[in-house]
Each structure stands twice: as C-alpha cells, then as structure tokens.
Coordinates of C-alpha atoms (C1' of nucleotides) in Angstrom, one line a residue:
Chain H
X1 CA -88.2 -32.2 157.6
X2 CA -87.0 -32.8 154.0
X3 CA -85.0 -35.7 152.9
X4 CA -82.0 -34.2 151.2
X5 CA -78.5 -35.7 151.0
X6 CA -75.7 -33.3 151.7
X7 CA -72.3 -34.2 150.2
X8 CA -69.7 -35.4 152.8
X9 CA -66.6 -33.3 152.7
X10 CA -65.7 -34.0 156.3
X11 CA -67.1 -36.0 159.2
X12 CA -68.6 -32.9 160.6
X13 CA -72.2 -32.3 159.6
X14 CA -72.1 -28.5 160.2
X15 CA -69.0 -28.2 158.0
X16 CA -70.7 -30.2 155.3
X17 CA -73.8 -28.1 155.4
X18 CA -71.8 -25.0 155.3
X19 CA -69.7 -26.1 152.3
X20 CA -72.9 -27.2 150.6
X21 CA -74.4 -23.8 151.1
X22 CA -71.4 -22.1 149.6
X23 CA -71.5 -24.4 146.6
X24 CA -75.1 -23.4 146.1
X25 CA -73.9 -19.8 146.0
X26 CA -75.8 -19.0 149.1
X27 CA -75.0 -17.9 152.7
X28 CA -75.7 -19.5 156.1
X29 CA -75.8 -18.6 159.7
X30 CA -74.8 -21.3 162.2
X31 CA -76.1 -21.0 165.7
X32 CA -73.9 -22.5 168.4
X33 CA -74.6 -22.6 172.2
X34 CA -71.3 -21.2 173.4
X35 CA -68.7 -18.7 172.2
X36 CA -66.1 -21.4 172.1
X37 CA -68.4 -23.7 170.1
X38 CA -69.1 -20.9 167.6
X39 CA -65.4 -20.2 167.2
X40 CA -64.6 -23.8 166.7
X41 CA -67.3 -24.4 164.1
X42 CA -66.0 -21.4 162.1
X43 CA -62.5 -22.6 162.3
X44 CA -63.5 -26.1 161.2
X45 CA -65.2 -24.7 158.1
X46 CA -62.4 -22.3 157.4
X47 CA -59.9 -25.1 157.5
X48 CA -61.7 -27.0 154.7
X49 CA -61.7 -24.1 152.4
X50 CA -58.7 -23.4 150.2
X51 CA -59.4 -20.2 148.4
X52 CA -59.6 -16.6 149.5
X53 CA -59.4 -13.3 147.8
X54 CA -58.1 -9.7 148.1
X55 CA -61.3 -8.4 149.5
X56 CA -61.3 -10.9 152.3
X57 CA -57.6 -10.2 153.0
X58 CA -58.5 -6.6 153.5
X59 CA -61.4 -7.4 155.8
X60 CA -59.2 -9.8 157.7
X61 CA -56.7 -7.1 158.2
X62 CA -59.3 -4.8 159.6
X63 CA -60.4 -7.5 162.0
X64 CA -56.9 -8.3 163.1
X65 CA -56.0 -4.6 163.8
X66 CA -59.2 -3.6 165.6
X67 CA -57.2 -3.2 168.8
X68 CA -53.8 -1.7 169.5
X69 CA -52.4 -5.2 169.8
X70 CA -54.2 -8.2 168.4
X71 CA -55.5 -10.8 170.8
X72 CA -55.6 -14.6 170.2
X73 CA -59.2 -14.1 169.4
X74 CA -58.5 -11.5 166.8
X75 CA -56.0 -13.8 165.2
X76 CA -58.3 -16.7 165.1
X77 CA -61.1 -14.6 163.6
X78 CA -58.8 -13.0 161.1
X79 CA -57.8 -16.5 159.9
X80 CA -61.4 -17.5 159.4
X81 CA -62.3 -14.3 157.6
X82 CA -59.6 -14.9 155.0
X83 CA -61.7 -17.9 153.9
X84 CA -65.0 -16.0 154.0
X85 CA -66.1 -17.5 157.3
X86 CA -66.7 -15.6 160.6
X87 CA -67.7 -16.2 164.2
X88 CA -69.8 -13.6 165.9
X89 CA -70.5 -13.2 169.6
X90 CA -70.4 -10.6 172.5
X91 CA -66.6 -11.2 172.9
X92 CA -65.9 -9.3 169.7
X93 CA -65.4 -5.5 169.7
X94 CA -68.1 -3.5 167.9
X95 CA -65.8 -2.6 165.0
X96 CA -65.3 -6.3 164.3
X97 CA -68.9 -7.1 164.5
X98 CA -69.8 -4.3 162.1
X99 CA -67.2 -5.5 159.7
X100 CA -68.7 -9.0 159.8
X101 CA -72.3 -7.9 159.5
X102 CA -71.6 -5.5 156.6
X103 CA -69.6 -7.9 154.6
X104 CA -72.1 -10.7 155.2
X105 CA -74.8 -8.3 153.8
X106 CA -72.7 -7.6 150.7
X107 CA -72.0 -11.3 150.2
X108 CA -68.2 -11.4 150.8
X109 CA -68.6 -13.4 154.0
X110 CA -70.5 -16.6 153.3
X111 CA -70.9 -18.2 156.7
X112 CA -71.3 -16.7 160.2
X113 CA -71.1 -19.0 163.2
X114 CA -72.8 -17.1 166.0
X115 CA -74.1 -17.3 169.6
X116 CA -77.8 -16.3 170.0
X117 CA -76.7 -12.6 169.9
X118 CA -77.2 -12.6 166.2
X119 CA -80.8 -13.8 166.5
X120 CA -81.9 -10.8 168.5
X121 CA -79.7 -7.8 167.9
X122 CA -79.1 -7.3 164.2
X123 CA -81.2 -8.0 161.1
X124 CA -79.2 -10.4 159.2
X125 CA -81.1 -12.9 157.1
X126 CA -79.5 -15.9 155.4
X127 CA -80.7 -18.5 153.0
X128 CA -79.9 -21.2 155.5
X129 CA -79.9 -21.3 159.3
X130 CA -78.1 -24.2 160.9
X131 CA -78.8 -24.8 164.5
X132 CA -75.8 -26.8 165.8
X133 CA -77.3 -27.7 169.2
X134 CA -80.7 -27.0 170.6
X135 CA -79.6 -27.7 174.1
X136 CA -77.7 -25.3 176.3
X137 CA -76.0 -25.3 179.7
X138 CA -78.2 -24.4 182.6
X139 CA -77.6 -24.6 186.3
X140 CA -79.4 -27.9 186.2
X141 CA -77.3 -29.5 183.5
X142 CA -77.9 -29.3 179.7
X143 CA -81.4 -28.1 178.9
X144 CA -83.5 -27.7 175.7
X145 CA -83.7 -24.1 174.7
X146 CA -87.2 -22.5 174.7
X147 CA -89.3 -22.9 171.6
X148 CA -89.4 -19.1 171.3
X149 CA -85.7 -19.0 170.9
X150 CA -85.8 -21.7 168.3
X151 CA -88.3 -19.6 166.4
X152 CA -86.2 -16.6 166.7
X153 CA -83.1 -18.3 165.3
X154 CA -84.8 -20.3 162.5
X155 CA -86.7 -17.1 161.6
X156 CA -83.4 -15.7 160.2
X157 CA -83.7 -18.2 157.3
X158 CA -84.8 -16.8 154.0
X159 CA -83.8 -13.4 152.6
X160 CA -87.0 -11.7 151.6
X161 CA -85.4 -9.8 148.6
X162 CA -83.3 -12.6 147.3
X163 CA -84.8 -16.0 148.0
X164 CA -88.3 -17.4 147.6
X165 CA -87.6 -19.8 150.4
X166 CA -85.2 -20.4 153.3
X167 CA -84.0 -23.4 155.1
X168 CA -83.7 -23.9 158.9
X169 CA -81.8 -27.0 159.8
X170 CA -81.5 -28.4 163.3
X171 CA -78.8 -30.9 164.0
X172 CA -79.8 -34.0 165.9
X173 CA -77.3 -36.4 167.5
X174 CA -79.5 -39.5 167.2
X175 CA -82.8 -40.8 165.7
X176 CA -84.4 -40.3 169.1
X177 CA -83.2 -36.7 169.3
X178 CA -84.5 -36.1 165.9
X179 CA -88.0 -37.1 166.9
X180 CA -87.7 -35.1 170.1
X181 CA -86.8 -32.0 168.1
X182 CA -89.6 -32.5 165.6
X183 CA -92.2 -32.8 168.3
X184 CA -90.9 -30.1 170.6
X185 CA -89.9 -27.4 168.1
X186 CA -91.6 -28.1 164.8
X187 CA -95.0 -29.1 166.2
X188 CA -94.7 -27.5 169.6
X189 CA -96.2 -24.3 170.9
X190 CA -94.1 -21.4 172.0
X191 CA -94.0 -20.7 175.7
X192 CA -96.1 -18.2 177.6
X193 CA -94.5 -14.8 178.2
X194 CA -94.1 -13.6 181.7
X195 CA -93.9 -10.1 183.0
X196 CA -90.4 -8.9 184.1
X197 CA -92.0 -6.5 186.6
X198 CA -92.1 -9.3 189.1
X199 CA -88.3 -9.1 189.6
X200 CA -87.6 -7.0 192.6
X201 CA -84.9 -4.7 191.2
X202 CA -87.1 -3.9 188.3
X203 CA -90.1 -3.3 190.5
X204 CA -88.1 -1.1 192.8
X205 CA -86.8 0.9 190.0
X206 CA -90.1 1.5 188.3
X207 CA -91.9 2.3 191.6
X208 CA -89.4 5.0 192.3
X209 CA -89.5 6.5 188.9
X210 CA -93.3 6.6 189.0
X211 CA -93.1 8.7 192.1
X212 CA -90.1 10.7 191.0
X213 CA -91.8 11.6 187.7
X214 CA -94.8 12.8 189.6
X215 CA -96.9 10.3 187.7
X216 CA -98.5 9.0 190.9
X217 CA -98.8 11.0 194.1
X218 CA -100.3 8.6 196.6
X219 CA -100.6 5.0 197.3
X220 CA -104.0 4.5 195.7
X221 CA -102.7 6.0 192.5
X222 CA -99.8 3.7 192.7
X223 CA -102.0 0.7 193.2
X224 CA -104.2 1.9 190.4
X225 CA -101.3 2.0 188.1
X226 CA -99.9 -1.4 189.0
X227 CA -103.3 -3.1 188.9
X228 CA -103.4 -2.2 185.2
X229 CA -100.1 -3.8 184.3
X230 CA -99.5 -7.1 182.7
X231 CA -97.8 -8.2 185.8
X232 CA -100.9 -7.7 187.9
X233 CA -103.0 -9.4 185.2
X234 CA -100.8 -12.5 185.5
X235 CA -100.4 -12.3 189.2
X236 CA -104.2 -12.0 189.9
X237 CA -103.8 -11.9 193.7
X238 CA -104.3 -8.2 194.3
X239 CA -104.0 -8.5 198.1
X240 CA -100.6 -10.0 197.9
X241 CA -99.6 -7.5 195.2
X242 CA -100.5 -4.6 197.5
X243 CA -98.4 -6.1 200.2
X244 CA -95.4 -6.4 198.0
X245 CA -95.7 -2.7 196.9
X246 CA -96.3 -1.5 200.5
X247 CA -93.2 -3.2 201.7
X248 CA -91.3 -1.7 198.9
X249 CA -92.6 1.8 199.6
X250 CA -91.5 1.4 203.2
X251 CA -88.1 0.4 202.0
X252 CA -87.8 3.4 199.7
X253 CA -88.9 5.7 202.6
X254 CA -86.3 4.1 204.9
X255 CA -83.6 4.7 202.3
X256 CA -84.8 8.3 202.0
X257 CA -85.7 8.2 198.4
X258 CA -89.3 9.1 199.0
X259 CA -91.1 10.9 201.8
X260 CA -94.7 10.8 202.9
X261 CA -96.2 14.0 204.0
X262 CA -97.1 13.6 207.6
X263 CA -100.7 14.5 208.4
X264 CA -101.3 15.7 211.9
X265 CA -104.4 13.6 212.3
X266 CA -103.4 10.4 210.6
X267 CA -105.9 7.6 210.5
X268 CA -106.2 4.5 208.5
X269 CA -108.5 6.0 205.9
X270 CA -106.3 8.9 205.1
X271 CA -103.2 6.7 204.9
X272 CA -104.1 5.6 201.5
X273 CA -104.2 9.2 200.2
X274 CA -101.2 10.4 202.0
X275 CA -99.0 12.4 199.6
X276 CA -95.9 10.6 198.5
X277 CA -93.0 12.5 197.0
X278 CA -89.5 11.7 195.9
X279 CA -86.7 13.4 197.8
X280 CA -84.0 15.2 195.9
X281 CA -81.8 12.1 196.1
X282 CA -84.7 9.9 195.1
X283 CA -85.4 12.0 192.0
X284 CA -81.7 11.8 190.9
X285 CA -81.5 8.1 191.5
X286 CA -84.6 7.6 189.4
X287 CA -83.1 9.7 186.6
X288 CA -79.8 7.7 186.8
X289 CA -81.9 4.6 186.3
X290 CA -80.1 2.6 188.9
X291 CA -81.7 0.1 191.2
X292 CA -82.6 2.0 194.4
X293 CA -80.9 -0.8 196.4
X294 CA -77.7 -0.1 194.4
X295 CA -78.1 3.6 195.1
X296 CA -78.5 3.0 198.8
X297 CA -75.4 0.8 198.8
X298 CA -73.4 3.4 197.0
X299 CA -74.6 6.1 199.4
X300 CA -73.4 4.1 202.5
X301 CA -70.1 3.4 200.8
X302 CA -69.5 7.0 200.0
X303 CA -70.4 8.0 203.5
X304 CA -67.6 5.7 204.6
X305 CA -65.3 7.1 202.0
X306 CA -65.8 10.6 203.1
X307 CA -63.7 10.1 206.3
X308 CA -61.1 7.6 205.3
X309 CA -58.2 7.1 202.9
X310 CA -59.5 5.7 199.7
X311 CA -58.0 4.7 196.4
X312 CA -59.2 3.4 193.0
X313 CA -59.8 0.0 194.4
X314 CA -62.3 1.4 196.9
X315 CA -64.4 2.9 194.2
X316 CA -64.1 0.1 191.7
X317 CA -65.0 -2.6 194.2
X318 CA -68.0 -0.6 195.2
X319 CA -69.1 -0.4 191.6
X320 CA -68.5 -4.1 191.1
X321 CA -70.5 -5.2 194.0
X322 CA -73.9 -4.1 192.5
X323 CA -76.5 -5.9 190.6
X324 CA -75.9 -3.7 187.6
X325 CA -72.3 -5.1 187.2
X326 CA -73.4 -8.6 186.8
X327 CA -72.3 -11.1 185.7
X328 CA -69.0 -10.7 187.5
X329 CA -65.8 -12.5 186.8
X330 CA -65.9 -15.7 188.7
X331 CA -63.2 -16.8 191.1
X332 CA -62.2 -20.3 190.2
X333 CA -61.2 -22.9 192.8
X334 CA -57.5 -22.6 192.0
X335 CA -57.6 -18.8 192.1
X336 CA -59.3 -18.6 195.5
X337 CA -56.1 -18.3 197.5
X338 CA -54.6 -15.8 195.1
X339 CA -57.6 -13.5 195.2
X340 CA -57.8 -13.8 199.0
X341 CA -54.2 -12.6 199.2
X342 CA -54.9 -9.7 197.0
X343 CA -58.0 -8.9 199.1
X344 CA -55.8 -8.7 202.2
X345 CA -53.5 -6.2 200.5
X346 CA -56.5 -4.0 199.6
X347 CA -58.7 -4.7 202.6
X348 CA -58.2 -1.4 204.4
X349 CA -59.5 0.4 201.3
X350 CA -62.8 -1.4 201.3
X351 CA -65.8 0.8 201.6
X352 CA -68.4 -1.8 202.5
X353 CA -68.5 -4.2 205.4
X354 CA -66.7 -7.3 204.5
X355 CA -68.9 -10.4 204.8
X356 CA -67.6 -13.4 206.7
X357 CA -66.0 -16.2 204.8
X358 CA -68.8 -18.5 205.9
X359 CA -71.7 -16.4 204.7
X360 CA -73.3 -17.4 201.4
X361 CA -72.7 -14.0 199.9
X362 CA -69.0 -14.4 200.3
X363 CA -68.5 -15.9 196.9
X364 CA -70.2 -13.0 195.3
X365 CA -68.1 -10.6 197.3
X366 CA -64.9 -12.4 196.2
X367 CA -66.1 -12.1 192.6
X368 CA -66.5 -8.4 193.0
X369 CA -62.9 -8.3 194.3
X370 CA -61.7 -10.2 191.2
X371 CA -63.6 -7.9 188.9
X372 CA -62.3 -4.8 190.6
X373 CA -58.7 -6.2 190.3
X374 CA -59.3 -6.7 186.6
X375 CA -60.2 -3.0 186.3
X376 CA -57.2 -2.1 188.3
X377 CA -55.0 -4.0 185.7
X378 CA -56.8 -2.1 182.9
X379 CA -56.1 1.2 184.5
X380 CA -52.5 0.0 185.0
X381 CA -52.3 -0.1 181.2
X382 CA -52.5 -3.8 180.7
X383 CA -53.9 -4.5 177.2
X384 CA -56.8 -6.7 176.0
X385 CA -54.6 -9.7 175.3
X386 CA -53.3 -9.6 178.9
X387 CA -56.9 -9.5 180.2
X388 CA -57.9 -12.3 177.9
X389 CA -55.1 -14.5 179.2
X390 CA -55.3 -13.5 182.8
X391 CA -59.1 -13.3 183.3
X392 CA -60.5 -15.1 180.3
X393 CA -62.2 -11.8 179.5
X394 CA -62.7 -11.1 175.8
X395 CA -62.3 -7.6 174.4
X396 CA -66.0 -7.1 173.7
X397 CA -67.0 -8.3 177.2
X398 CA -64.4 -5.8 178.6
X399 CA -66.1 -3.0 176.7
X400 CA -69.5 -3.9 178.2
X401 CA -68.1 -4.1 181.7
X402 CA -66.3 -0.7 181.3
X403 CA -69.5 0.8 180.1
X404 CA -71.4 -0.4 183.0
X405 CA -68.7 0.6 185.5
X406 CA -68.7 4.1 184.0
X407 CA -72.4 4.4 184.4
X408 CA -72.2 3.3 188.1
X409 CA -69.2 5.6 188.7
X410 CA -71.0 8.5 187.0
X411 CA -74.0 7.8 189.3
X412 CA -71.7 7.8 192.3
X413 CA -70.3 11.1 191.2
X414 CA -73.8 12.5 191.0
X415 CA -74.7 11.1 194.4
X416 CA -71.5 12.6 195.8
X417 CA -72.6 16.0 194.4
X418 CA -75.9 15.8 196.3
X419 CA -74.0 14.8 199.4
X420 CA -71.5 17.6 198.9
X421 CA -68.5 15.3 198.9
X422 CA -66.3 17.6 196.8
X423 CA -63.1 15.6 197.0
X424 CA -64.9 12.4 196.1
X425 CA -66.4 14.0 193.0
X426 CA -62.9 14.8 191.8
X427 CA -61.6 11.3 192.6
X428 CA -64.4 9.6 190.8
X429 CA -64.1 11.9 187.8
X430 CA -60.4 11.1 187.5
X431 CA -61.1 7.4 187.8
X432 CA -63.7 7.5 185.1
X433 CA -61.2 9.1 182.8
X434 CA -58.6 6.5 183.6
X435 CA -61.1 3.7 183.0
X436 CA -62.2 5.2 179.7
X437 CA -58.6 5.1 178.4
X438 CA -57.1 2.4 180.5
X439 CA -54.2 4.5 181.8
X440 CA -52.3 5.4 184.9
X441 CA -53.0 8.8 186.3
X442 CA -49.8 10.2 184.9
X443 CA -51.1 10.1 181.4
X444 CA -54.2 12.1 182.0
X445 CA -52.9 15.5 180.9
X446 CA -51.8 14.1 177.5
X447 CA -55.2 12.5 176.8
X448 CA -56.8 15.9 176.4
X449 CA -55.3 16.0 172.9
X450 CA -57.3 14.6 170.0
X451 CA -55.9 11.5 168.4
X452 CA -53.9 10.7 171.6
X453 CA -55.1 7.5 173.3
X454 CA -53.4 5.2 175.8
X455 CA -50.8 3.9 173.3
X456 CA -49.5 7.3 172.0
X457 CA -49.8 9.0 175.4
X458 CA -47.6 6.3 176.9
X459 CA -45.1 6.7 174.1
X460 CA -44.9 10.4 174.6
X461 CA -44.6 10.1 178.3
X462 CA -41.8 7.6 178.0
X463 CA -40.0 10.1 175.8
X464 CA -40.3 12.7 178.6
X465 CA -43.2 14.5 177.0
X466 CA -45.5 14.5 180.0
X467 CA -48.0 17.2 179.5
X468 CA -49.3 19.9 177.1
X469 CA -46.5 22.2 178.0
X470 CA -43.9 19.5 177.1
X471 CA -45.8 18.9 173.8
X472 CA -45.4 22.7 173.0
X473 CA -41.8 22.6 173.8
X474 CA -41.0 19.4 172.1
X475 CA -39.0 19.4 168.9
X476 CA -41.3 18.7 166.0
X477 CA -39.1 16.1 164.4
X478 CA -39.1 14.2 167.7
X479 CA -42.9 14.3 167.7
X480 CA -42.9 13.0 164.2
X481 CA -40.7 10.1 165.2
X482 CA -43.0 9.2 168.1
X483 CA -46.4 9.8 166.5
X484 CA -45.9 9.9 162.7
X485 CA -46.2 13.0 160.6
X486 CA -49.9 13.4 160.4
X487 CA -50.7 13.0 164.1
X488 CA -47.7 15.1 165.1
X489 CA -48.9 18.0 162.8
X490 CA -52.4 17.7 164.3
X491 CA -51.1 17.6 167.9
X492 CA -48.9 20.6 167.4
X493 CA -51.8 22.5 165.9
X494 CA -53.9 21.6 168.9
X495 CA -51.4 23.2 171.3
X496 CA -51.5 26.3 169.1
X497 CA -48.5 25.8 166.9
X498 CA -49.0 25.7 163.2
X499 CA -46.2 23.9 161.4
X500 CA -46.2 25.2 157.8
X501 CA -43.2 23.5 156.4
X502 CA -41.9 20.2 157.5
X503 CA -38.3 20.6 158.4
X504 CA -36.0 18.5 156.3
X505 CA -32.4 17.5 156.7
X506 CA -32.6 15.3 159.7
X507 CA -33.7 11.8 158.8
X508 CA -35.5 9.2 160.7
X509 CA -33.4 7.3 163.2
X510 CA -31.2 10.2 164.2
X511 CA -33.1 10.7 167.4
X512 CA -33.1 7.9 169.8
X513 CA -36.5 7.0 171.2
X514 CA -37.8 5.0 174.0
X515 CA -40.3 2.7 172.5
X516 CA -42.4 0.6 174.8
Chain K
dG1 C1' -30.5 -45.5 190.6
dG2 C1' -32.4 -41.3 189.3
dA3 C1' -33.6 -37.6 186.1
dC4 C1' -36.3 -36.8 182.3
dG5 C1' -39.9 -37.2 178.8
dG6 C1' -43.8 -39.0 176.6
dT7 C1' -48.5 -40.9 177.0
dG8 C1' -53.1 -41.5 178.2
dA9 C1' -56.5 -41.6 181.5
dA10 C1' -58.8 -39.3 185.1
dA11 C1' -60.2 -35.1 187.3
dC12 C1' -61.5 -30.7 186.8
dT13 C1' -63.4 -26.4 184.7
dT14 C1' -66.5 -23.9 182.0
dC15 C1' -70.5 -22.8 179.6
dA16 C1' -75.7 -16.5 175.8
dG17 C1' -76.6 -11.8 176.0
dG18 C1' -78.2 -6.6 176.9
dT19 C1' -81.1 -2.2 178.5
dT20 C1' -80.5 1.8 181.2
dG21 C1' -77.0 7.6 182.0
dC22 C1' -74.5 11.9 180.8
dC23 C1' -71.1 15.5 178.3
dT24 C1' -66.0 15.7 179.3
dC25 C1' -63.3 16.5 183.5
Chain T
dG1 C1' -73.9 -32.7 179.6
dA2 C1' -69.9 -32.1 176.7
dA3 C1' -65.7 -30.3 175.2
dG4 C1' -61.5 -28.6 176.4
dT5 C1' -57.7 -28.2 179.8
dT6 C1' -54.9 -29.6 183.6
dT7 C1' -53.0 -33.0 186.5
dC8 C1' -50.9 -37.1 187.5
dA9 C1' -49.6 -41.9 187.5
dC10 C1' -47.1 -44.9 184.7
dC11 C1' -43.6 -46.5 181.8
dG12 C1' -39.5 -46.4 179.0
dT13 C1' -35.1 -44.4 178.0
dC14 C1' -30.8 -42.3 178.8
dC15 C1' -26.9 -41.0 181.5

DNA sequence: GGACGGTGAAACTTCAGGTTGCCTC
DNA sequence: GAAGTTTCACCGTCC
C-alpha cells in the first residue's frame, strides 16, 4: 500500500490510473467483475484520449469486421481500439481476442479492461494491474471474491523481461473498504482447495471411464482407486464414500452402461470381486466424455424419436436440456408468456416428457426451450447482431454454445449408430452441418465448396444458383458479380472448370443481381 | 378537454468462465 | 449490491 498521488484527469479513478499508466509509457490490465463493467471502463478511458494512429486504425478495422455484419459490441470495441484501449471477455470472438492479445504484447494497445478470463487463460503480463472491484455478484448478493482469485489477477502485474517491478492496485470505495481489502487480501491466506470429484456428474463420468478403460475390473479395485484420490483424503469417511460409489454403480448398471458378471453361486464375499465391465454403449459414452446421466437422457429421447415425427427443434431441445449445455439462456419474467406460446407451437416435437408448470425443474425446462429457439433462429440464418439484440447473447458466447451443442449432437449421432437408428443418424448429421454454418437446409449443397459460407451461399441461392450443378452451369461473369473475381475463380476450379482468361467486354452492373 | 411530450422517480432486471469429442457428411 | 433499463405517474403545452 504505497502513498502515491495520481493526477486527476476525470472523476473516475480507474480512468485516472489508466491515463497515468500510459503517461509513464507503460501498460495496464483493468479487471472488472462483469462484461458490461469491463466495456464501460474501456469506453470511459477511450473517451478521454484524443490521439490514435494508423496501426490502431488497422486493428480497429480487423475488430469491426470479424463477423459478416458488425454487432453493436464490435462497434463499441472498434471505437475503443482506435484509442489503444480494449475490453476483453468471453463475449468476443476468438479472432478479436487474438488481435487484442497480440497487439497488447507488441505494445500498440495500452490498456485492456477484462473480466477474470484474462487472469486464467492467456499469459499477458502488464506493468500495472488495476482491480476495479473485489466484489462480485453471487446468489446471495454481492460477495468478496476468493483470495486465490485476487492473487491470480494481481499476479499479472510486472513483466519479467521489461520491468523490475509491477504494481497491483485494488480500488476501494471507502476508508473502511480499504482496511477490509488490506486485511483480507494483502495479509490474508488463500483458501483451501477442494476436490472437484465430489460433484456427482464428475464422479459418474470418471467412474464409468475407469471401468470402460479396463483400469478397474471389480468393486474392490474401484474402491482402491478412489481411496487414493484427493477427494477421499479430504472426505475421510470411507464408509460413506463406499456407499456413494455403490449407489452410482447401481445406477450405471440400471442405465446399461456397465454389467456385472453374474456368478451362479453369489454370496456376500464374492460380490466384492464380481467382474464389472462396460457395455458397448457404456464404452462409447465414456469415450464421448459426456455425463452418463446425459447419455441416458439422450438414449431415452432417441428411443422416442425413432417412432415419431421429429424436426430440428426435437434434437436441439434434447441437446439443450443437458448439464453440458449449461448455463442456458434465461427466460425473463416478461418473456415467459412468449416462450410458453412458442413451446405450444413446438410441443408435439418434444422428445422428453414435459414437466408440469408447478414442478421446480420447469424453469430449467423453459430455459432449454429458449436456448433451442435461439439455435433455431441461428439455423434460420439470423446473424450475430440479431441474436445479440433478441437474446442478449454475445458472439463469443454463441460460439461456445454452438461448440457444446455440436459435441452433444455428435454424441447423439454416435449413440444412434449403436442403437441402429439409421434415419436419426442422417437427421442429426444434417442438423450439425446447419448449426456449424447457421443456414437453412436448402444451402447445404453449396457449402461443400471451399470459401463458401453462409453469406455467399445465400447470395448464390438467391441468384438461382442452388447446387454444385448450377455452379457449373453458371455464367462466370455472373459468379464474379456475386462472389468477386478471386472467389469465383476458385469456386469454378473446384467444380472442375479452369478459367484461364477472364472474359472482358461485359462490365460490372450489366447483370442484375438479387442481393440480400 | 384531450392528445402529446418531456421529466424524473420508482420498479425491475441482470450480473465470470471453460474442459471435454471427432473428421466432414 | 449496483448499474443500467423500463415503466409510469405527473405536469405543462399546444391545438
């Protein structure tokens, strides 16, 4: 706790500290507790900076055009970057994050205002770390962040190769808060670390993979293994631990992921050494690395799907109603009615049993509906800006969700394979492709071409070029008009047509195009 | 008298992030 | 718990 006066440029202490850092010719990372707060802090600092330069303009351009259409978030970030300031959180697309990280490393970007992502993921040291607020929202109101997290964040201060020292600065709102921070974080001890194995989904997953990998073949071997884990060391009560594992083994057997070899003369002693093996399904589930409970849920949904009419909503809602898809989009109070209405429209396509409105899990169920509807919009070619406005879902968060959904759909595909549900396999594969590109089914043939994504495929389609055959037949000049010369050349090449000389004569604008 | 618009206070809403899988249709 | 957003009552103005 030094006693240094920082010049006042504005009435905002974070902005003052940031400007002071820049004046020293150094860089800083500001940690905020929410995405919004990080964005605002960056914007505040950017506003009080006048100058920019050509390099920053170039980076700003890259940030703005990371997506096919810039979102409000892209615009806001691009504005900050022009002044050498950035915000950084999980809502950004990886291309934007990379641009920020690289240009912070090379010194062009001076200040990054970030959520805790930056403290864990990437190695980005700065001369100064400014922690805007050491409290964070929790279900029980605002809570102080763990000491471990404070250490993680302040540990980013000081660049080993460039500075002899670093400064970590925590902002206090009052004298009382200052003392609290000093005692809790500067003098305080970091918290104990607890084993994550105690969480049921994790335990289930590891138990199944132990068996599936043939690492343990009977219950005593299993117990032997778990007794030597950190979890058991912390848990201490081996009796209770054995009960938990027994129960879980029963469940895995009931779900038919494992089988116990039945001895003819079974008695209590032998029970312990009874051979336990994973079933074919159990083995695959372990490889797919999904929670066995999720796998069981998917299997029952797919069984329902095999003898009824399904659509993309059926499969997406199934994927959304799993632990792996969390956190789901939340249904707000005002939206409740709207989502219920949508649910009624899609109700007959549900694969799971719909919980009653009065059951506690109903909220979660509705959230899964909303999340599935968001995916439906994505596969209906709505872009990132639309999803941001409609669902308050940022582009980077969309990517994470799409990735998770793909993993679950792939798993469903694999499970369908084992269950010999041929038509389901095809349906799921098609849906995965549509999710990857965010397109309606009609564009799928065109997406097989390199350099053709959702935007160009849609342009082609609207100009009546609907499949590979149409691309072959299409007039080259028309393709140039739609795709630009380079892409058109490449595309023609891909369908086996080498264009040697670019026909001249006709000039742009002579062919009328549908652009949309 | 009523439609319209501006204002501010009250009510309401929202709030970090990341690991896993596989190959392509 | 705090900041941002929406809602709504209230008031003044204009036609």
